[in-house]
Amino acid sequence: MRIETIRTHLLTAPISEPFAFSQRWVHERVALIVEVVAEGGLVGWGECYGPPRLLQPVIERFYAPLLVGHDALAGAAHWERLYNELRDHGQRGLAVQALAGLDVALWDLRGKAAGLPIHRLMGGPLRSSARAYATGLYRKTDDTGRNRALLVEEAQGYAADGFGAMKLKVGFDPVDDAANTEAIRAAIGDGIGLMIDANHGFDRIDALALARRVEPLGIGWFEEPVAPEDVAGYRWLAGQTAIPIAGGECSFTRFDFQILLANGAVDVVQPDTCAAGGLTECLRIAALANAAGVRYHPHVWGTGIAIATALHLIAMLPAAAQGLWANEPWLEFDRTPHPFRDAIVKQPFRLEQGRVAVPTGPGLGIEIDRDALARFRTEP
Ligand code: CA
């Protein structure tokens, strides 16, 4: 079975209630969806995490011509070939994000060809559902007091929904961030996990200032405290605070993660499957993390395709330590406004008693709603 056609779908939608993280305000949701069509009409779907308008030409002008006409079932072989074709000018960022979307689409295609869900092709599952934490608690206004009240209200909503944990955006001002963290902890009580995420908005000094203030609050992890390139800063902070240090959504392939792990820079790795190199590469990163005794909680930010991708990977992630009460991987379950996250899949993912089920249909186990794709499609 040969690859016949590769298409990309650039999707965009404005959002009526903008929100901010440490780097910028978000006014629009975007995605690049990858469609690989094989001879006979079988279709595989993937998604890239990254700037879609820039990723689109990387796929269409560079990778697609190298794939069309080749064996549709040889995903891992194509990974090596394509990575090496752009290695001298790639290695991370757009080059790997584009490759990730294609890799996921080829896994979906292989699963459909075999009539098996991806996690069965991989020899799993280790688990058939994932505990989910709520990603939300972004800044909604620059009015500090009003913002805090809105955060508390939102956190109470996640607790009522049955989430076992939630994540707060920090990285603005250590004193204000600490006050927000305290207010949320007080509102939700001690029985629910609470993590903080600076999106590398701090340097070492401010990162440690916040860590010191919130250390008594039972913080699950402190995510991206400093710049992703600052491996020494990660390692230094990890030695200064009892809060587990997490990172990796801006790191790519086994090569970047080997550097983070060999340097003892992180307690938790968070590769994004749709960015760090796809399912093929994230299984390798998982092996590295496991050998280093480091927890793996994947970063997830995208549509139902990205969520399905993460769930098949989570079905295959070994716990950092085995045991009756082993620490399981978390599904990052984004709750921020997103007009097409659910719309483009026919069976959107739902939280049930704090967990999300791993799809059991062939491939990714999802059906794409082509009408919704057309509705949100934007020409580059
Ligand atoms: Ca993050």
mmCIF file of C-alpha atoms and ligand atoms in Angstrom:
data_model
loop_
_atom_site.group_PDB
_atom_site.id
_atom_site.type_symbol
_atom_site.label_atom_id
_atom_site.label_comp_id
_atom_site.label_asym_id
_atom_site.label_seq_id
_atom_site.Cartn_x
_atom_site.Cartn_y
_atom_site.Cartn_z
ATOM 1 C CA MET A 1 0.000 0.000 0.000
ATOM 2 C CA ARG A 2 1.538 3.294 -1.168
ATOM 3 C CA ILE A 3 0.967 6.837 0.051
ATOM 4 C CA GLU A 4 -1.094 8.566 -2.622
ATOM 5 C CA THR A 5 -1.796 12.093 -1.349
ATOM 6 C CA ILE A 6 -0.925 14.296 1.623
ATOM 7 C CA ARG A 7 -3.185 17.226 2.496
ATOM 8 C CA THR A 8 -3.035 19.775 5.272
ATOM 9 C CA HIS A 9 -5.944 21.683 6.800
ATOM 10 C CA LEU A 10 -5.203 25.053 8.387
ATOM 11 C CA LEU A 11 -7.947 25.743 10.936
ATOM 12 C CA THR A 12 -8.538 29.011 12.769
ATOM 13 C CA ALA A 13 -11.258 30.489 14.967
ATOM 14 C CA PRO A 14 -11.394 33.733 16.931
ATOM 15 C CA ILE A 15 -12.384 33.437 20.591
ATOM 16 C CA SER A 16 -14.703 35.882 22.261
ATOM 17 C CA GLU A 17 -13.076 35.710 25.714
ATOM 18 C CA PRO A 18 -9.295 36.187 25.318
ATOM 19 C CA PHE A 19 -6.982 34.780 28.000
ATOM 20 C CA ALA A 20 -3.306 35.252 28.809
ATOM 21 C CA PHE A 21 -0.359 33.163 29.890
ATOM 22 C CA SER A 22 3.036 34.597 30.789
ATOM 23 C CA GLN A 23 4.026 35.269 27.174
ATOM 24 C CA ARG A 24 0.956 36.748 25.479
ATOM 25 C CA TRP A 25 -2.808 37.084 25.179
ATOM 26 C CA VAL A 26 -4.603 34.425 23.148
ATOM 27 C CA HIS A 27 -7.286 35.768 20.769
ATOM 28 C CA GLU A 28 -7.506 32.921 18.267
ATOM 29 C CA ARG A 29 -7.328 29.116 18.280
ATOM 30 C CA VAL A 30 -5.401 27.542 15.433
ATOM 31 C CA ALA A 31 -4.385 24.069 14.282
ATOM 32 C CA LEU A 32 -2.700 22.289 11.436
ATOM 33 C CA ILE A 33 -4.386 18.961 10.674
ATOM 34 C CA VAL A 34 -2.574 16.439 8.485
ATOM 35 C CA GLU A 35 -4.393 14.001 6.205
ATOM 36 C CA VAL A 36 -2.457 11.148 4.596
ATOM 37 C CA VAL A 37 -4.356 9.197 1.937
ATOM 38 C CA ALA A 38 -3.165 5.750 0.857
ATOM 39 C CA GLU A 39 -3.938 3.826 -2.321
ATOM 40 C CA GLY A 40 -7.403 2.374 -1.985
ATOM 41 C CA GLY A 41 -8.617 5.440 -0.076
ATOM 42 C CA LEU A 42 -7.622 4.628 3.512
ATOM 43 C CA VAL A 43 -7.022 7.921 5.393
ATOM 44 C CA GLY A 44 -4.770 8.676 8.370
ATOM 45 C CA TRP A 45 -5.132 11.846 10.460
ATOM 46 C CA GLY A 46 -2.560 13.728 12.499
ATOM 47 C CA GLU A 47 -2.102 17.128 14.110
ATOM 48 C CA CYS A 48 0.938 19.348 14.536
ATOM 49 C CA TYR A 49 1.500 21.449 17.663
ATOM 50 C CA GLY A 50 3.157 24.657 16.498
ATOM 51 C CA PRO A 51 2.482 27.723 14.314
ATOM 52 C CA PRO A 52 0.268 26.248 11.587
ATOM 53 C CA ARG A 53 0.895 28.853 8.896
ATOM 54 C CA LEU A 54 4.625 28.093 9.083
ATOM 55 C CA LEU A 55 4.225 24.325 9.459
ATOM 56 C CA GLN A 56 2.011 24.010 6.405
ATOM 57 C CA PRO A 57 4.780 24.702 3.837
ATOM 58 C CA VAL A 58 7.248 22.453 5.704
ATOM 59 C CA ILE A 59 4.866 19.559 5.139
ATOM 60 C CA GLU A 60 3.522 20.479 1.728
ATOM 61 C CA ARG A 61 6.737 21.660 0.095
ATOM 62 C CA PHE A 62 9.344 19.526 1.833
ATOM 63 C CA TYR A 63 8.103 16.319 3.498
ATOM 64 C CA ALA A 64 5.090 15.447 1.311
ATOM 65 C CA PRO A 65 7.056 15.041 -1.933
ATOM 66 C CA LEU A 66 9.462 12.736 -0.051
ATOM 67 C CA LEU A 67 6.590 10.525 1.155
ATOM 68 C CA VAL A 68 4.144 10.275 -1.747
ATOM 69 C CA GLY A 69 4.587 7.000 -3.629
ATOM 70 C CA HIS A 70 6.317 5.305 -0.669
ATOM 71 C CA ASP A 71 5.127 2.439 1.555
ATOM 72 C CA ALA A 72 2.235 3.683 3.730
ATOM 73 C CA LEU A 73 3.015 1.147 6.481
ATOM 74 C CA ALA A 74 6.704 2.006 7.012
ATOM 75 C CA GLY A 75 6.208 4.844 9.532
ATOM 76 C CA ALA A 76 9.348 4.378 11.642
ATOM 77 C CA ALA A 77 11.492 4.014 8.529
ATOM 78 C CA HIS A 78 10.044 7.250 7.137
ATOM 79 C CA TRP A 79 10.712 8.981 10.473
ATOM 80 C CA GLU A 80 14.435 8.256 10.227
ATOM 81 C CA ARG A 81 14.607 9.216 6.557
ATOM 82 C CA LEU A 82 12.670 12.487 6.865
ATOM 83 C CA TYR A 83 14.426 13.574 10.063
ATOM 84 C CA ASN A 84 17.771 13.027 8.395
ATOM 85 C CA GLU A 85 16.706 14.889 5.231
ATOM 86 C CA LEU A 86 16.233 18.089 7.300
ATOM 87 C CA ARG A 87 18.741 17.289 10.060
ATOM 88 C CA ASP A 88 21.350 19.856 9.004
ATOM 89 C CA HIS A 89 18.775 22.657 9.160
ATOM 90 C CA GLY A 90 16.192 21.180 11.519
ATOM 91 C CA GLN A 91 16.605 18.987 14.645
ATOM 92 C CA ARG A 92 13.851 20.792 16.551
ATOM 93 C CA GLY A 93 11.043 23.341 16.212
ATOM 94 C CA LEU A 94 9.101 23.514 12.945
ATOM 95 C CA ALA A 95 11.043 20.683 11.293
ATOM 96 C CA VAL A 96 10.130 18.211 14.044
ATOM 97 C CA GLN A 97 6.600 19.546 14.688
ATOM 98 C CA ALA A 98 5.769 18.962 11.010
ATOM 99 C CA LEU A 99 7.306 15.484 11.152
ATOM 100 C CA ALA A 100 5.266 14.738 14.302
ATOM 101 C CA GLY A 101 1.928 15.412 12.580
ATOM 102 C CA LEU A 102 2.881 13.159 9.682
ATOM 103 C CA ASP A 103 4.068 10.413 12.035
ATOM 104 C CA VAL A 104 0.747 10.428 13.898
ATOM 105 C CA ALA A 105 -1.197 10.288 10.613
ATOM 106 C CA LEU A 106 0.887 7.289 9.510
ATOM 107 C CA TRP A 107 0.170 5.535 12.844
ATOM 108 C CA ASP A 108 -3.563 6.190 12.339
ATOM 109 C CA LEU A 109 -3.287 4.757 8.843
ATOM 110 C CA ARG A 110 -1.428 1.644 10.046
ATOM 111 C CA GLY A 111 -3.985 1.054 12.769
ATOM 112 C CA LYS A 112 -6.846 1.315 10.308
ATOM 113 C CA ALA A 113 -5.043 -1.026 7.865
ATOM 114 C CA ALA A 114 -4.628 -3.583 10.671
ATOM 115 C CA GLY A 115 -8.098 -2.984 12.154
ATOM 116 C CA LEU A 116 -6.500 -2.259 15.540
ATOM 117 C CA PRO A 117 -6.243 0.775 17.820
ATOM 118 C CA ILE A 118 -2.744 2.271 17.882
ATOM 119 C CA HIS A 119 -2.079 1.147 21.459
ATOM 120 C CA ARG A 120 -2.834 -2.464 20.413
ATOM 121 C CA LEU A 121 -0.402 -2.185 17.489
ATOM 122 C CA MET A 122 2.164 -1.049 20.053
ATOM 123 C CA GLY A 123 1.488 -4.090 22.227
ATOM 124 C CA GLY A 124 -0.626 -2.426 24.913
ATOM 125 C CA PRO A 125 -2.507 -1.212 26.714
ATOM 126 C CA LEU A 126 -0.951 -0.745 30.114
ATOM 127 C CA ARG A 127 -4.154 1.147 31.018
ATOM 128 C CA SER A 128 -7.444 1.775 29.233
ATOM 129 C CA SER A 129 -8.187 5.233 30.634
ATOM 130 C CA ALA A 130 -6.195 8.191 31.886
ATOM 131 C CA ARG A 131 -6.687 10.356 34.937
ATOM 132 C CA ALA A 132 -7.098 13.904 33.668
ATOM 133 C CA TYR A 133 -6.117 17.271 35.059
ATOM 134 C CA ALA A 134 -7.726 20.532 34.040
ATOM 135 C CA THR A 135 -5.564 22.990 32.146
ATOM 136 C CA GLY A 136 -7.082 26.407 32.546
ATOM 137 C CA LEU A 137 -6.757 29.096 35.212
ATOM 138 C CA TYR A 138 -5.280 31.574 32.750
ATOM 139 C CA ARG A 139 -5.254 35.319 33.334
ATOM 140 C CA LYS A 140 -8.464 36.948 32.128
ATOM 141 C CA THR A 141 -7.924 40.551 33.156
ATOM 142 C CA ASP A 142 -5.058 42.770 34.297
ATOM 143 C CA ASP A 143 -7.150 43.800 37.306
ATOM 144 C CA THR A 144 -5.353 41.706 39.935
ATOM 145 C CA GLY A 145 -8.205 41.416 42.436
ATOM 146 C CA ARG A 146 -10.834 40.667 39.819
ATOM 147 C CA ASN A 147 -8.503 38.136 38.196
ATOM 148 C CA ARG A 148 -8.031 36.306 41.512
ATOM 149 C CA ALA A 149 -11.778 36.091 42.076
ATOM 150 C CA LEU A 150 -12.277 34.683 38.570
ATOM 151 C CA LEU A 151 -9.494 32.119 39.101
ATOM 152 C CA VAL A 152 -11.041 30.913 42.355
ATOM 153 C CA GLU A 153 -14.453 30.575 40.723
ATOM 154 C CA GLU A 154 -12.955 28.629 37.803
ATOM 155 C CA ALA A 155 -10.984 26.325 40.140
ATOM 156 C CA GLN A 156 -14.127 25.535 42.114
ATOM 157 C CA GLY A 157 -15.797 24.604 38.827
ATOM 158 C CA TYR A 158 -13.061 22.071 37.993
ATOM 159 C CA ALA A 159 -13.321 20.569 41.465
ATOM 160 C CA ALA A 160 -17.095 20.234 41.000
ATOM 161 C CA ASP A 161 -16.533 18.580 37.597
ATOM 162 C CA GLY A 162 -14.551 15.824 39.320
ATOM 163 C CA PHE A 163 -11.020 16.699 38.228
ATOM 164 C CA GLY A 164 -8.356 15.176 40.470
ATOM 165 C CA ALA A 165 -5.964 18.015 39.685
ATOM 166 C CA MET A 166 -5.692 21.360 37.917
ATOM 167 C CA LYS A 167 -2.949 23.686 36.688
ATOM 168 C CA LEU A 168 -2.586 27.424 37.263
ATOM 169 C CA LYS A 169 -0.717 29.807 34.978
ATOM 170 C CA VAL A 170 2.037 31.752 36.746
ATOM 171 C CA GLY A 171 5.110 33.537 35.395
ATOM 172 C CA PHE A 172 3.706 37.085 35.724
ATOM 173 C CA ASP A 173 4.837 38.360 39.133
ATOM 174 C CA PRO A 174 6.013 35.999 41.887
ATOM 175 C CA VAL A 175 4.106 37.787 44.666
ATOM 176 C CA ASP A 176 0.809 37.998 42.749
ATOM 177 C CA ASP A 177 1.266 34.442 41.425
ATOM 178 C CA ALA A 178 1.813 33.155 44.964
ATOM 179 C CA ALA A 179 -1.332 34.948 46.185
ATOM 180 C CA ASN A 180 -3.345 33.343 43.355
ATOM 181 C CA THR A 181 -1.921 29.916 44.211
ATOM 182 C CA GLU A 182 -2.813 30.370 47.901
ATOM 183 C CA ALA A 183 -6.343 31.525 47.082
ATOM 184 C CA ILE A 184 -6.972 28.534 44.829
ATOM 185 C CA ARG A 185 -5.523 26.048 47.320
ATOM 186 C CA ALA A 186 -7.722 27.517 50.042
ATOM 187 C CA ALA A 187 -10.781 27.263 47.775
ATOM 188 C CA ILE A 188 -10.303 23.665 46.571
ATOM 189 C CA GLY A 189 -8.847 22.158 49.741
ATOM 190 C CA ASP A 190 -5.934 19.747 50.103
ATOM 191 C CA GLY A 191 -7.505 16.732 48.408
ATOM 192 C CA ILE A 192 -7.053 17.964 44.819
ATOM 193 C CA GLY A 193 -3.754 18.238 42.940
ATOM 194 C CA LEU A 194 -2.553 21.734 42.032
ATOM 195 C CA MET A 195 0.292 22.429 39.611
ATOM 196 C CA ILE A 196 1.797 25.734 38.451
ATOM 197 C CA ASP A 197 3.106 26.618 34.969
ATOM 198 C CA ALA A 198 5.265 29.677 34.218
ATOM 199 C CA ASN A 199 5.650 29.072 30.456
ATOM 200 C CA HIS A 200 9.296 30.144 30.961
ATOM 201 C CA GLY A 201 8.233 33.628 32.039
ATOM 202 C CA PHE A 202 10.785 33.737 34.892
ATOM 203 C CA ASP A 203 14.517 33.813 35.354
ATOM 204 C CA ARG A 204 16.085 31.823 38.182
ATOM 205 C CA ILE A 205 15.581 34.539 40.792
ATOM 206 C CA ASP A 206 11.837 34.982 40.257
ATOM 207 C CA ALA A 207 11.308 31.246 39.770
ATOM 208 C CA LEU A 208 12.875 30.525 43.142
ATOM 209 C CA ALA A 209 10.998 33.424 44.756
ATOM 210 C CA LEU A 210 7.682 31.876 43.711
ATOM 211 C CA ALA A 211 8.774 28.331 44.577
ATOM 212 C CA ARG A 212 9.724 29.406 48.129
ATOM 213 C CA ARG A 213 6.366 31.109 48.650
ATOM 214 C CA VAL A 214 4.216 28.206 47.447
ATOM 215 C CA GLU A 215 6.291 25.284 48.748
ATOM 216 C CA PRO A 216 3.957 24.668 51.727
ATOM 217 C CA LEU A 217 0.908 24.429 49.411
ATOM 218 C CA GLY A 218 1.515 20.881 48.116
ATOM 219 C CA ILE A 219 2.334 21.816 44.521
ATOM 220 C CA GLY A 220 2.366 18.791 42.168
ATOM 221 C CA TRP A 221 4.965 20.302 39.868
ATOM 222 C CA PHE A 222 6.399 23.647 38.743
ATOM 223 C CA GLU A 223 6.281 23.618 34.942
ATOM 224 C CA GLU A 224 8.641 25.524 32.623
ATOM 225 C CA PRO A 225 9.998 27.764 35.384
ATOM 226 C CA VAL A 226 12.801 29.150 33.181
ATOM 227 C CA ALA A 227 13.718 29.222 29.469
ATOM 228 C CA PRO A 228 13.790 25.799 27.816
ATOM 229 C CA GLU A 229 17.383 26.326 26.645
ATOM 230 C CA ASP A 230 18.540 27.050 30.204
ATOM 231 C CA VAL A 231 19.317 23.469 31.223
ATOM 232 C CA ALA A 232 21.666 24.705 33.942
ATOM 233 C CA GLY A 233 18.870 26.923 35.319
ATOM 234 C CA TYR A 234 16.491 23.958 35.487
ATOM 235 C CA ARG A 235 19.092 21.878 37.269
ATOM 236 C CA TRP A 236 19.930 24.684 39.694
ATOM 237 C CA LEU A 237 16.260 25.272 40.566
ATOM 238 C CA ALA A 238 15.616 21.547 41.021
ATOM 239 C CA GLY A 239 18.372 21.586 43.649
ATOM 240 C CA GLN A 240 16.858 24.598 45.463
ATOM 241 C CA THR A 241 13.222 23.583 45.935
ATOM 242 C CA ALA A 242 11.289 20.557 47.087
ATOM 243 C CA ILE A 243 8.656 21.176 44.383
ATOM 244 C CA PRO A 244 9.144 18.763 41.449
ATOM 245 C CA ILE A 245 10.420 20.592 38.364
ATOM 246 C CA ALA A 246 8.684 19.823 35.048
ATOM 247 C CA GLY A 247 9.399 20.786 31.453
ATOM 248 C CA GLY A 248 9.803 19.645 27.892
ATOM 249 C CA GLU A 249 6.928 21.028 25.813
ATOM 250 C CA CYS A 250 9.532 23.135 23.942
ATOM 251 C CA SER A 251 12.000 20.250 23.596
ATOM 252 C CA PHE A 252 12.201 17.830 20.708
ATOM 253 C CA THR A 253 13.187 14.232 20.001
ATOM 254 C CA ARG A 254 15.214 11.765 22.053
ATOM 255 C CA PHE A 255 18.247 14.018 21.559
ATOM 256 C CA ASP A 256 16.879 17.033 23.509
ATOM 257 C CA PHE A 257 15.398 14.832 26.225
ATOM 258 C CA GLN A 258 18.650 12.931 26.628
ATOM 259 C CA ILE A 259 20.301 16.275 27.487
ATOM 260 C CA LEU A 260 17.585 17.205 30.043
ATOM 261 C CA LEU A 261 17.664 13.752 31.642
ATOM 262 C CA ALA A 262 21.445 13.294 31.670
ATOM 263 C CA ASN A 263 21.763 16.656 33.438
ATOM 264 C CA GLY A 264 19.191 15.840 36.121
ATOM 265 C CA ALA A 265 17.338 18.996 35.013
ATOM 266 C CA VAL A 266 13.745 17.753 35.424
ATOM 267 C CA ASP A 267 11.670 15.544 37.717
ATOM 268 C CA VAL A 268 8.852 15.341 35.150
ATOM 269 C CA VAL A 269 9.166 15.318 31.326
ATOM 270 C CA GLN A 270 6.324 16.729 29.229
ATOM 271 C CA PRO A 271 6.961 16.160 25.528
ATOM 272 C CA ASP A 272 4.087 17.165 23.277
ATOM 273 C CA THR A 273 3.419 14.115 21.100
ATOM 274 C CA CYS A 274 2.312 16.328 18.183
ATOM 275 C CA ALA A 275 5.527 18.386 18.421
ATOM 276 C CA ALA A 276 8.390 16.363 19.914
ATOM 277 C CA GLY A 277 8.400 13.875 17.040
ATOM 278 C CA GLY A 278 5.098 11.986 17.055
ATOM 279 C CA LEU A 279 4.234 8.651 18.636
ATOM 280 C CA THR A 280 7.300 6.932 17.153
ATOM 281 C CA GLU A 281 9.703 9.324 18.838
ATOM 282 C CA CYS A 282 7.738 9.773 22.075
ATOM 283 C CA LEU A 283 7.943 6.036 22.773
ATOM 284 C CA ARG A 284 11.730 6.444 22.633
ATOM 285 C CA ILE A 285 11.600 9.484 24.927
ATOM 286 C CA ALA A 286 9.433 7.414 27.283
ATOM 287 C CA ALA A 287 12.117 4.731 27.401
ATOM 288 C CA LEU A 288 14.776 7.336 28.221
ATOM 289 C CA ALA A 289 12.625 8.910 30.955
ATOM 290 C CA ASN A 290 11.820 5.524 32.455
ATOM 291 C CA ALA A 291 15.477 4.526 32.516
ATOM 292 C CA ALA A 292 16.225 7.808 34.313
ATOM 293 C CA GLY A 293 13.406 7.231 36.841
ATOM 294 C CA VAL A 294 11.630 10.402 35.710
ATOM 295 C CA ARG A 295 7.843 10.790 35.432
ATOM 296 C CA TYR A 296 6.300 11.391 32.000
ATOM 297 C CA HIS A 297 3.105 13.505 31.841
ATOM 298 C CA PRO A 298 2.589 14.491 28.183
ATOM 299 C CA HIS A 299 1.855 18.063 27.150
ATOM 300 C CA VAL A 300 -1.441 18.289 25.227
ATOM 301 C CA TRP A 301 -2.751 21.420 23.502
ATOM 302 C CA GLY A 302 -4.931 20.884 20.480
ATOM 303 C CA THR A 303 -8.041 19.339 18.986
ATOM 304 C CA GLY A 304 -9.603 15.942 19.553
ATOM 305 C CA ILE A 305 -6.905 14.520 17.259
ATOM 306 C CA ALA A 306 -4.160 15.656 19.644
ATOM 307 C CA ILE A 307 -6.144 14.333 22.633
ATOM 308 C CA ALA A 308 -6.608 10.926 20.970
ATOM 309 C CA THR A 309 -2.890 10.846 20.142
ATOM 310 C CA ALA A 310 -1.969 11.561 23.759
ATOM 311 C CA LEU A 311 -4.362 8.904 25.045
ATOM 312 C CA HIS A 312 -2.803 6.161 22.901
ATOM 313 C CA LEU A 313 0.631 7.175 24.162
ATOM 314 C CA ILE A 314 -0.566 7.278 27.785
ATOM 315 C CA ALA A 315 -1.903 3.748 27.269
ATOM 316 C CA MET A 316 1.737 2.756 26.646
ATOM 317 C CA LEU A 317 3.653 4.827 29.238
ATOM 318 C CA PRO A 318 5.169 2.763 32.031
ATOM 319 C CA ALA A 319 4.993 4.329 35.492
ATOM 320 C CA ALA A 320 8.350 5.698 36.675
ATOM 321 C CA ALA A 321 8.139 3.152 39.503
ATOM 322 C CA GLN A 322 5.966 0.026 39.361
ATOM 323 C CA GLY A 323 3.697 -0.869 42.249
ATOM 324 C CA LEU A 324 0.131 -1.338 43.365
ATOM 325 C CA TRP A 325 -0.214 2.426 43.846
ATOM 326 C CA ALA A 326 2.099 3.476 41.016
ATOM 327 C CA ASN A 327 2.066 7.126 39.966
ATOM 328 C CA GLU A 328 0.175 7.098 36.650
ATOM 329 C CA PRO A 329 0.632 9.523 33.764
ATOM 330 C CA TRP A 330 -1.852 12.427 33.699
ATOM 331 C CA LEU A 331 -3.785 13.513 30.627
ATOM 332 C CA GLU A 332 -3.552 17.285 30.228
ATOM 333 C CA PHE A 333 -7.190 18.203 29.500
ATOM 334 C CA ASP A 334 -7.394 21.752 28.168
ATOM 335 C CA ARG A 335 -10.577 23.533 29.290
ATOM 336 C CA THR A 336 -9.917 26.959 27.737
ATOM 337 C CA PRO A 337 -12.219 28.257 24.982
ATOM 338 C CA HIS A 338 -11.692 26.377 21.708
ATOM 339 C CA PRO A 339 -14.412 26.547 19.020
ATOM 340 C CA PHE A 340 -13.290 23.422 17.114
ATOM 341 C CA ARG A 341 -11.527 21.186 19.672
ATOM 342 C CA ASP A 342 -14.626 18.988 19.914
ATOM 343 C CA ALA A 343 -16.335 19.998 16.667
ATOM 344 C CA ILE A 344 -13.928 18.263 14.279
ATOM 345 C CA VAL A 345 -14.301 14.835 15.922
ATOM 346 C CA LYS A 346 -17.625 13.020 15.888
ATOM 347 C CA GLN A 347 -17.225 11.647 19.428
ATOM 348 C CA PRO A 348 -15.637 14.359 21.614
ATOM 349 C CA PHE A 349 -13.650 13.296 24.674
ATOM 350 C CA ARG A 350 -15.464 13.522 27.989
ATOM 351 C CA LEU A 351 -14.382 13.394 31.612
ATOM 352 C CA GLU A 352 -15.975 10.542 33.528
ATOM 353 C CA GLN A 353 -15.201 10.283 37.230
ATOM 354 C CA GLY A 354 -11.967 12.178 36.750
ATOM 355 C CA ARG A 355 -10.781 10.026 33.831
ATOM 356 C CA VAL A 356 -10.884 9.986 30.040
ATOM 357 C CA ALA A 357 -11.165 6.659 28.180
ATOM 358 C CA VAL A 358 -8.531 5.609 25.641
ATOM 359 C CA PRO A 359 -10.291 5.171 22.255
ATOM 360 C CA THR A 360 -10.737 1.559 21.169
ATOM 361 C CA GLY A 361 -11.547 1.924 17.446
ATOM 362 C CA PRO A 362 -8.966 1.295 14.683
ATOM 363 C CA GLY A 363 -6.052 3.720 14.446
ATOM 364 C CA LEU A 364 -6.601 6.802 16.607
ATOM 365 C CA GLY A 365 -10.145 5.538 17.150
ATOM 366 C CA ILE A 366 -11.803 8.806 16.139
ATOM 367 C CA GLU A 367 -13.948 9.908 13.217
ATOM 368 C CA ILE A 368 -13.336 13.293 11.657
ATOM 369 C CA ASP A 369 -16.267 15.567 10.865
ATOM 370 C CA ARG A 370 -15.368 16.880 7.407
ATOM 371 C CA ASP A 371 -18.126 19.525 7.512
ATOM 372 C CA ALA A 372 -16.558 20.980 10.657
ATOM 373 C CA LEU A 373 -13.102 20.865 9.037
ATOM 374 C CA ALA A 374 -14.480 22.857 6.108
ATOM 375 C CA ARG A 375 -16.178 25.328 8.456
ATOM 376 C CA PHE A 376 -12.974 26.271 10.271
ATOM 377 C CA ARG A 377 -10.623 25.907 7.339
ATOM 378 C CA THR A 378 -8.640 29.000 6.402
ATOM 379 C CA GLU A 379 -6.582 29.523 3.284
ATOM 380 C CA PRO A 380 -2.937 30.378 4.093
HETATM 381 CA CA CA B 1 2.742 24.294 29.747
#
